[in-house]
Structure formats: C-alpha cells, structure tokens
Coordinates of C-alpha atoms in Angstrom, one line a residue:
X187 CA 81.1 32.7 145.6
X188 CA 78.2 30.8 147.1
X189 CA 78.5 27.0 147.6
X190 CA 75.7 25.0 146.1
X191 CA 73.5 23.2 148.6
X192 CA 73.0 19.5 147.7
X193 CA 69.6 18.0 148.4
X194 CA 69.3 15.0 150.7
X195 CA 68.0 12.9 147.8
X196 CA 71.0 13.6 145.7
X197 CA 73.4 12.9 148.6
X198 CA 71.6 9.7 149.4
X199 CA 71.5 8.5 145.8
X200 CA 75.3 9.2 145.5
X201 CA 76.0 7.2 148.6
X202 CA 73.8 4.3 147.6
X203 CA 75.4 4.2 144.2
X204 CA 78.9 4.1 145.8
X205 CA 77.9 1.4 148.2
X206 CA 76.9 -1.0 145.4
X207 CA 80.5 -1.3 144.3
X208 CA 83.8 -2.1 145.7
X209 CA 86.2 0.6 144.8
X210 CA 89.2 -0.5 142.8
X211 CA 92.4 1.1 141.6
X212 CA 93.6 0.7 138.0
X213 CA 97.2 1.1 136.7
X214 CA 98.4 4.3 135.2
X215 CA 98.3 3.2 131.5
X216 CA 94.7 2.1 132.0
X217 CA 93.8 5.4 133.7
X218 CA 95.4 7.3 130.8
X219 CA 93.4 5.2 128.3
X220 CA 90.2 6.2 130.2
X221 CA 91.4 9.8 130.1
X222 CA 91.7 9.5 126.3
X223 CA 88.0 8.5 126.2
X224 CA 87.1 11.4 128.4
X225 CA 89.0 13.8 126.1
X226 CA 87.1 12.5 123.1
X227 CA 83.7 13.0 124.8
X228 CA 84.8 16.5 126.0
X229 CA 85.6 17.5 122.5
X230 CA 82.3 16.1 121.2
X231 CA 80.5 18.1 124.0
X232 CA 82.4 21.3 123.1
X233 CA 81.4 20.9 119.4
X234 CA 77.8 20.1 120.2
X235 CA 77.6 23.1 122.7
X236 CA 79.1 25.5 120.1
X237 CA 76.5 24.5 117.5
X238 CA 73.7 24.5 120.0
X239 CA 74.5 28.1 121.0
X240 CA 74.6 29.1 117.3
X241 CA 71.1 27.6 116.7
X242 CA 69.6 29.3 119.7
X243 CA 71.3 32.7 119.1
X244 CA 70.3 32.8 115.4
X245 CA 66.7 31.9 116.3
X246 CA 66.4 34.2 119.3
X247 CA 67.9 37.3 117.6
X248 CA 66.9 36.8 114.0
X249 CA 64.1 34.2 113.8
X250 CA 66.1 31.8 111.6
X251 CA 67.6 28.3 111.9
X252 CA 71.3 28.3 111.3
X253 CA 74.4 26.6 112.6
X254 CA 76.6 29.4 111.4
X255 CA 77.7 31.9 114.1
X256 CA 81.0 33.8 114.3
X257 CA 81.2 35.2 117.8
X258 CA 84.1 37.5 116.8
X259 CA 81.9 39.4 114.5
X260 CA 79.2 41.9 115.5
X261 CA 75.8 40.8 114.5
X262 CA 73.2 42.8 112.7
X263 CA 70.4 44.5 114.8
X264 CA 67.8 42.0 115.8
X265 CA 64.7 41.7 113.7
X266 CA 62.6 42.1 116.8
X267 CA 63.7 45.7 117.3
X268 CA 63.0 47.0 120.8
X269 CA 61.4 43.6 121.7
X270 CA 64.9 42.2 121.9
X271 CA 64.7 43.3 125.5
X272 CA 62.3 40.4 126.1
X273 CA 64.5 37.7 124.5
X274 CA 66.8 37.3 127.6
X275 CA 63.7 37.3 129.8
X276 CA 62.1 34.4 127.8
X277 CA 65.4 32.5 127.7
X278 CA 65.9 33.0 131.4
X279 CA 62.5 31.6 132.3
X280 CA 63.3 28.4 130.3
X281 CA 66.6 28.2 132.1
X282 CA 65.1 28.5 135.6
X283 CA 62.6 25.7 134.7
X284 CA 65.3 23.4 133.5
X285 CA 67.5 24.0 136.5
X286 CA 64.8 23.8 139.1
X287 CA 63.3 20.7 137.6
X288 CA 66.3 18.5 136.9
X289 CA 69.7 19.8 138.1
X290 CA 70.0 22.6 140.7
X291 CA 73.8 22.2 140.3
X292 CA 73.6 23.6 136.8
X293 CA 72.7 27.0 138.1
X294 CA 75.6 29.6 138.2
X295 CA 79.0 29.4 136.6
X296 CA 80.0 25.8 137.3
X297 CA 83.5 25.9 138.7
X298 CA 82.4 26.1 142.4
X299 CA 80.1 23.2 141.9
X300 CA 82.9 21.1 140.4
X301 CA 85.2 22.0 143.3
X302 CA 82.5 21.2 145.8
X303 CA 82.1 17.8 144.2
X304 CA 85.9 17.2 144.5
X305 CA 86.3 18.1 148.1
X306 CA 82.9 17.2 149.6
X307 CA 81.3 14.5 147.4
X308 CA 84.2 12.3 146.7
X309 CA 84.5 13.4 143.1
X310 CA 80.9 12.5 142.2
X311 CA 79.1 14.7 139.7
X312 CA 75.7 13.5 138.5
X313 CA 75.5 12.6 134.8
X314 CA 72.2 14.6 134.3
X315 CA 74.2 17.8 135.2
X316 CA 76.0 17.6 131.8
X317 CA 72.8 17.4 129.9
X318 CA 70.9 20.1 131.8
X319 CA 74.0 22.4 131.9
X320 CA 74.4 22.1 128.1
X321 CA 70.9 23.2 127.3
X322 CA 70.5 25.7 130.1
X323 CA 73.8 27.5 129.3
X324 CA 73.2 27.4 125.6
X325 CA 69.9 29.1 126.1
X326 CA 71.3 31.6 128.5
X327 CA 74.2 32.6 126.1
X328 CA 72.0 32.3 123.0
X329 CA 69.3 34.6 124.3
X330 CA 71.8 37.3 125.5
X331 CA 72.6 36.6 129.2
X332 CA 76.0 38.0 130.0
X333 CA 77.8 34.7 130.8
X334 CA 80.5 32.6 129.1
X335 CA 80.6 29.2 127.6
X336 CA 83.6 27.8 129.6
X337 CA 81.7 27.1 132.8
X338 CA 79.2 24.8 131.1
X339 CA 81.9 22.8 129.2
X340 CA 83.8 22.4 132.5
X341 CA 80.8 20.8 134.1
X342 CA 80.1 18.8 131.0
X343 CA 83.6 17.3 130.9
X344 CA 83.9 16.8 134.6
X345 CA 80.4 15.2 134.7
X346 CA 81.4 12.6 132.2
X347 CA 84.8 12.0 133.8
X348 CA 83.1 11.5 137.2
X349 CA 80.3 9.3 135.8
X350 CA 82.9 7.1 134.0
X351 CA 84.8 6.8 137.2
X352 CA 81.7 5.7 139.1
X353 CA 80.7 3.2 136.3
X354 CA 84.2 1.7 136.6
X355 CA 84.1 1.6 140.4
X356 CA 87.3 3.6 140.7
X357 CA 88.7 4.8 144.0
X358 CA 88.1 8.4 145.0
X359 CA 91.4 9.8 143.9
X360 CA 91.1 8.3 140.4
X361 CA 87.6 9.5 140.0
X362 CA 88.8 13.0 140.8
X363 CA 91.6 12.7 138.3
X364 CA 89.1 11.8 135.5
X365 CA 86.8 14.6 136.7
X366 CA 89.7 17.1 136.5
X367 CA 90.8 15.6 133.1
X368 CA 87.3 16.1 131.7
X369 CA 87.2 19.7 133.0
X370 CA 90.6 20.5 131.5
X371 CA 89.7 18.8 128.3
X372 CA 86.6 20.8 128.0
X373 CA 88.5 24.1 128.5
X374 CA 91.2 23.0 126.0
X375 CA 88.7 22.2 123.3
X376 CA 86.4 25.2 123.8
X377 CA 89.2 27.7 123.5
X378 CA 91.7 25.7 121.5
X379 CA 94.2 25.9 124.4
X380 CA 95.7 22.5 125.3
X381 CA 98.3 23.9 127.7
X382 CA 95.8 26.2 129.3
X383 CA 93.5 23.3 129.8
X384 CA 96.2 21.3 131.6
X385 CA 97.2 24.2 133.8
X386 CA 93.5 24.9 134.7
X387 CA 93.1 21.4 136.0
X388 CA 96.4 21.5 137.8
X389 CA 96.0 25.0 139.4
X390 CA 92.3 25.0 140.2
X391 CA 91.0 21.4 140.5
X392 CA 93.5 18.7 141.4
X393 CA 94.2 18.4 145.1
X394 CA 97.7 17.1 144.5
X395 CA 100.1 16.9 141.5
X396 CA 102.0 13.8 140.6
X397 CA 102.7 11.8 137.4
X398 CA 99.6 9.6 138.2
X399 CA 97.4 12.7 138.1
X400 CA 99.2 14.8 135.6
X401 CA 99.6 12.4 132.7
X402 CA 95.9 11.5 132.4
X403 CA 95.0 15.3 132.3
X404 CA 97.6 15.8 129.6
X405 CA 96.2 12.9 127.6
X406 CA 92.6 14.2 127.9
X407 CA 93.4 17.8 127.0
X408 CA 95.6 16.8 124.0
X409 CA 93.0 14.4 122.7
X410 CA 90.1 16.9 123.1
X411 CA 92.1 19.7 121.4
X412 CA 93.1 17.5 118.4
X413 CA 89.6 16.1 118.0
X414 CA 88.0 19.6 118.2
X415 CA 90.5 20.9 115.6
X416 CA 89.6 18.2 113.2
X417 CA 86.0 19.3 113.1
X418 CA 86.1 23.0 113.8
X419 CA 89.6 24.0 112.8
X420 CA 92.7 25.2 114.5
X421 CA 92.1 29.0 114.3
X422 CA 93.0 31.1 117.3
X423 CA 90.2 32.4 119.5
X424 CA 91.2 36.0 118.8
X425 CA 93.2 37.4 115.8
X426 CA 95.9 39.9 116.5
X427 CA 97.1 42.0 113.5
X428 CA 100.7 41.5 112.6
X429 CA 102.8 44.2 114.3
X430 CA 104.1 46.5 111.6
X431 CA 106.0 48.9 113.8
X432 CA 108.0 47.9 116.9
X433 CA 109.8 50.4 119.1
X434 CA 113.6 50.1 118.6
X435 CA 114.9 53.2 120.1
X436 CA 115.6 51.6 123.5
X437 CA 116.2 48.2 124.9
X438 CA 113.7 48.6 127.7
X439 CA 110.5 50.6 127.4
X440 CA 110.2 51.9 131.0
X441 CA 106.9 53.7 130.2
X442 CA 105.4 50.4 129.0
X443 CA 106.7 48.5 132.0
X444 CA 105.5 51.1 134.4
X445 CA 102.0 51.3 132.8
X446 CA 101.8 47.5 132.8
X447 CA 102.5 47.4 136.5
X448 CA 99.8 50.0 137.0
X449 CA 97.5 47.9 134.9
X450 CA 98.1 44.9 137.1
X451 CA 97.2 46.8 140.2
X452 CA 94.0 48.1 138.5
X453 CA 93.0 44.6 137.4
X454 CA 93.5 43.3 140.9
X455 CA 91.1 45.9 142.2
X456 CA 88.7 45.2 139.4
X457 CA 88.7 41.5 140.0
X458 CA 88.2 42.1 143.7
X459 CA 85.2 44.4 142.9
X460 CA 83.8 41.8 140.5
X461 CA 83.9 39.0 143.1
X462 CA 82.3 41.3 145.8
X463 CA 79.6 42.4 143.4
X464 CA 78.9 38.9 142.3
X465 CA 78.6 37.7 145.9
X466 CA 76.3 40.6 146.6
X467 CA 74.1 40.0 143.6
X468 CA 73.8 36.2 144.4
X469 CA 72.8 36.9 148.0
X470 CA 70.5 39.8 147.0
X471 CA 68.5 37.8 144.6
X472 CA 68.4 34.8 147.0
X473 CA 67.1 37.0 149.8
X474 CA 64.3 38.4 147.6
X475 CA 60.9 37.3 148.8
X476 CA 59.8 36.6 145.3
X477 CA 59.3 33.6 143.1
X478 CA 62.5 32.4 141.2
X479 CA 60.8 33.1 137.9
X480 CA 60.0 36.7 138.9
X481 CA 63.6 37.2 140.2
X482 CA 64.9 36.1 136.8
X483 CA 62.6 38.4 134.9
X484 CA 63.9 41.3 136.9
X485 CA 67.5 40.4 136.2
X486 CA 67.1 39.6 132.6
X487 CA 65.1 42.8 131.9
X488 CA 68.1 44.7 133.2
X489 CA 70.4 42.9 130.7
X490 CA 68.0 43.3 127.8
X491 CA 67.4 47.0 128.4
X492 CA 71.2 47.6 128.8
X493 CA 72.0 45.8 125.6
X494 CA 69.3 47.6 123.6
X495 CA 70.6 51.0 124.9
X496 CA 74.0 50.1 123.7
X497 CA 72.6 49.2 120.3
X498 CA 70.8 52.6 120.1
X499 CA 73.8 54.6 121.2
X500 CA 76.9 52.9 119.7
X501 CA 75.4 50.4 117.2
X502 CA 76.1 47.1 119.0
X503 CA 74.6 45.1 121.8
X504 CA 78.1 44.7 123.4
X505 CA 77.4 43.4 126.9
X506 CA 74.9 40.8 125.8
X507 CA 76.1 37.2 125.4
X508 CA 79.8 36.3 125.5
X509 CA 81.1 39.6 124.0
X510 CA 83.9 38.2 121.9
X511 CA 83.1 40.6 119.0
X512 CA 83.9 43.5 121.3
X513 CA 87.1 42.0 122.5
X514 CA 88.1 41.3 118.8
X515 CA 87.3 44.8 117.9
X516 CA 89.5 46.2 120.7
X517 CA 92.4 43.9 119.7
X518 CA 92.1 44.7 116.0
X519 CA 91.1 48.4 115.6
X520 CA 91.6 50.1 119.0
X521 CA 89.4 53.0 118.1
X522 CA 87.1 53.2 121.2
X523 CA 87.4 56.1 123.5
X524 CA 88.5 55.8 127.1
X525 CA 85.0 56.8 128.3
X526 CA 83.3 54.1 126.2
X527 CA 85.8 51.5 127.3
X528 CA 85.2 52.3 131.0
X529 CA 81.4 52.3 130.5
X530 CA 81.7 48.9 128.8
X531 CA 83.7 47.5 131.7
X532 CA 81.2 48.7 134.4
X533 CA 78.2 47.6 132.5
X534 CA 79.6 44.2 131.7
X535 CA 80.4 43.7 135.4
X536 CA 76.9 44.6 136.3
X537 CA 75.3 42.6 133.5
X538 CA 77.3 39.5 134.4
X539 CA 76.7 39.6 138.1
X540 CA 73.0 40.3 137.6
X541 CA 72.7 37.5 135.1
X542 CA 74.3 34.9 137.5
X543 CA 72.5 36.3 140.5
X544 CA 69.1 36.1 138.7
X545 CA 69.7 32.4 137.8
X546 CA 71.4 32.3 134.4
X547 CA 73.7 29.4 133.7
X548 CA 77.1 30.1 132.3
X549 CA 80.7 30.9 133.1
X550 CA 82.7 34.0 134.2
X551 CA 85.8 33.4 132.2
X552 CA 84.5 35.1 129.0
X553 CA 83.0 38.1 130.9
X554 CA 86.4 38.4 132.7
X555 CA 88.2 38.5 129.3
X556 CA 85.7 41.2 128.3
X557 CA 86.3 43.3 131.4
X558 CA 90.0 42.9 131.2
X559 CA 90.2 43.8 127.6
X560 CA 88.0 47.0 128.0
X561 CA 89.8 48.2 131.2
X562 CA 93.2 47.3 129.9
X563 CA 92.5 49.1 126.6
X564 CA 91.3 52.1 128.4
X565 CA 94.6 52.3 130.3
X566 CA 96.5 51.8 127.1
X567 CA 94.6 54.5 125.3
X568 CA 95.1 56.9 128.1
X569 CA 98.8 56.0 128.2
X570 CA 99.1 56.6 124.5
X571 CA 97.6 60.0 124.9
X572 CA 99.9 60.9 127.8
X573 CA 103.0 59.5 126.2
X574 CA 102.5 59.7 122.4
X575 CA 106.1 58.9 121.6
X576 CA 106.5 55.9 123.9
X577 CA 105.5 53.2 121.3
X578 CA 102.6 51.9 123.4
X579 CA 100.1 49.5 121.9
X580 CA 96.5 49.5 123.0
X581 CA 96.1 45.8 121.9
X582 CA 99.0 44.8 124.2
X583 CA 97.4 46.4 127.2
X584 CA 94.1 44.8 126.3
X585 CA 95.9 41.4 126.4
X586 CA 97.6 42.3 129.6
X587 CA 94.2 43.2 131.1
X588 CA 92.6 40.0 129.9
X589 CA 95.3 37.8 131.5
X590 CA 95.4 39.9 134.7
X591 CA 91.7 40.0 135.2
X592 CA 91.3 36.2 134.7
X593 CA 94.3 35.4 136.8
X594 CA 93.2 37.6 139.7
X595 CA 89.5 36.6 139.5
X596 CA 90.3 32.8 139.5
X597 CA 93.6 32.7 141.5
X598 CA 95.1 30.8 138.6
X599 CA 97.8 33.1 137.3
X600 CA 99.7 30.6 135.2
X601 CA 96.5 29.3 133.6
X602 CA 95.5 32.9 132.6
X603 CA 98.9 33.8 131.2
X604 CA 99.3 30.7 129.0
X605 CA 95.6 30.8 127.9
X606 CA 95.9 34.4 126.7
X607 CA 99.0 33.4 124.7
X608 CA 97.3 30.4 123.2
X609 CA 94.0 32.3 122.5
X610 CA 95.8 35.1 120.6
X611 CA 98.8 33.0 119.3
X612 CA 100.9 36.1 120.2
X613 CA 103.7 35.4 122.6

C-alpha cells in the first residue's frame, strides 16, 4: 500500500494547533465517557453514510430519489441502458474534485491513512477528512466504483475521535485511543459486529493493549452498535439458510478439513496477488503523465464497461459497487458455475484495484469479502463435484473464503474470523 504524503500546510497547521494547548491526561472513567460520545457519533455517521449511499445509488442508476436500498438484493437494470458505463466516470470526476480540493487524505481506502496518523502524526486526523470522505466514498460506491463502505466509516470515526482528543487537549496516547475507538465503533456499527469492531481496533490500530486502551474501545463499539440497531435494526449482514441436512456418518469429515486447508492456501495466494496488483495499479496511475481527471476517466470506464458486460451476459452488474447481492446469492442459492465464480473473482480484483488506483474513495474489506466468497465457493463447488458423497457445503466454503481473504489481506486473522461469524450469525 502507498503511504499518503502530507502537505507542508497540513503538517504546519497540526503542529500549530497542538502548540496552543498544554497536553493533559484524563482518568480512565473520563476517557471511557468520551469514548461513549465517540461511539454515538460513529453510529450517527454510519447511519448517515448508509442513507447517503442509497440516495446517490438510486439517483445514479434509476434517476429517482429514494432512501430505500437493500444491498443484498440485485437491482433492476439501470434506466440508462448502455449509458450506465458513464455513471462511474461522472461519479469519479466529482470524487477527484472533492479530494483534490479539500482533503487529499480521503483518497484511497482509508486504513493506511489512519495508521499513518497514529504513527507519524501523533494521532491527529483533520476533521474535514470525515466530511469529504463521507461524500467522496458515498459517490464512489453509489455510482458503481468497486470499493467498500468500511474504509470511509473508519476514517469518519477516527477523525471524530482524533478531533475530540485535540479539542480536549489530551496527551498523544489518549488521542490515539479515541481515534482507534472511533474507527472500531464505525466498523461495529456499519457491519453490526461489535466484537469485530473491538478486535479490528486492537489488531490493526492500537500500538499497545492495556485496560486503559481496551475499555474505551469496548465502550465505543458497544455504544455504536446499540445505537445503530435502534435505528436500522439488528439484522445480520448476510443471511444463511438454516441447515436442513448435516453429515452424521462420521465424527470428522476429512475431505472437508483437507479442502478447507487447501482453501486457506489458495486465499493466502489470492490475497498476496490482490496486494501486489493494488500496489501496481496505484503506482501505474500515479506514474501516468496525465491529468488526475483523465486518469480517473480511464479507470472508471473500465469499471463501467465491465459491469455492463456482466449485465448483458449474466443479468447482473456484479462487480460494480459493494457486491453484497452477489455474496448473498452465493451463500443462499449456490447455483453459480466454477467458471463464473472464478471470472467474478478475477474481475472484482481488477475492478477494485483499478478503482482505487484511478482515485476512487472507499474500502477494500467488502471487495475482499466478494473475492473470498467467489473463490471459496468455486473451490467448494469443485469439491462437491469431485466428492459428491462427502457432505460438503458450498456456502461453508464461501464463508471460509471470506474470512481467509480478509484475514490474509489485512493481517488481522482474529478480526476476520469473528466478523464473519457476526456478519452471518452462523458459528
């Protein structure tokens, strides 16, 4: 991943702001109270972001104003017909303008920028980043760019946590704790995964783990999840059909265990390839001797054309936007061929890396889920064909693939495992 360059003006402003205050340390109960506030704001941000995506998606694809959008259901073909190819292009141009004008940190998928702030900026994330990231990412996702919504909410939550810490004049370590609490709370609310949000902050963001850092994160994620559920509901992200048949002829299914091990190796290689291709695309677009707007047009045209070809050939846009409908389809019906699943994996990898390289704003968690589900389901489908009496389940291997792909790609194995459990409510 490329590390974002901070401008001299931003660095100077951050230092000047920090110099105006004498840093102070608050007690743990007070810090937990501040984390509670951060959790509430993260939940509000997740709710706002969800509805903003719905408005932009409905307008971009269907020319109507509506807050209603079920990402787990395939949408109807766009009213624009073949001109849907231009929708990601138009959205991308707006995103480039927003990012270049107000917040360069809002470009990309967000987590590296947050980690850079923790280790190199003393936990300082500018407040404007949350605003720009919200609109830029909502436009990217709503107009079809192949990115996820978790990166934006991580930056939104961390931005507020960091800003609150600066307003209060807290010491560096406590600013970082509130920053991590905001990021974890954003993840928890977005995916309805309180434990996953805690583990994300612990595994990925916090430099050290202790009661003084752990308790505020727990308070923020629990608060954000509860608040989000009061407004949106407590439904799982993905719905798994109730298992009607379970293999009972043997205590240990060696075929399933062996194929699961093979899936893990395959996902490790897939995640490695994803990271390499993402780095290549980011560098390739950066090295182009072209205007940023022209670069974005090139990338978004690829995404739009690819999505439209999928609509013409298989009836759905598939690789455009977050792709939750495809994941839900795989988990529920399991009727895709191995060839189609592999093609979906490859094209999602390309669409995501091109989107981010060309300047889209969004996360890589959702695309990783998509790639893991498609490749895992392909392995499960092939295994079921090779071993028809082994009691294998394609949905199980899709879930294994989702967890393995996210864990390998983010180096946060426990976060991935627990989040897949919480997102499917199937342990």
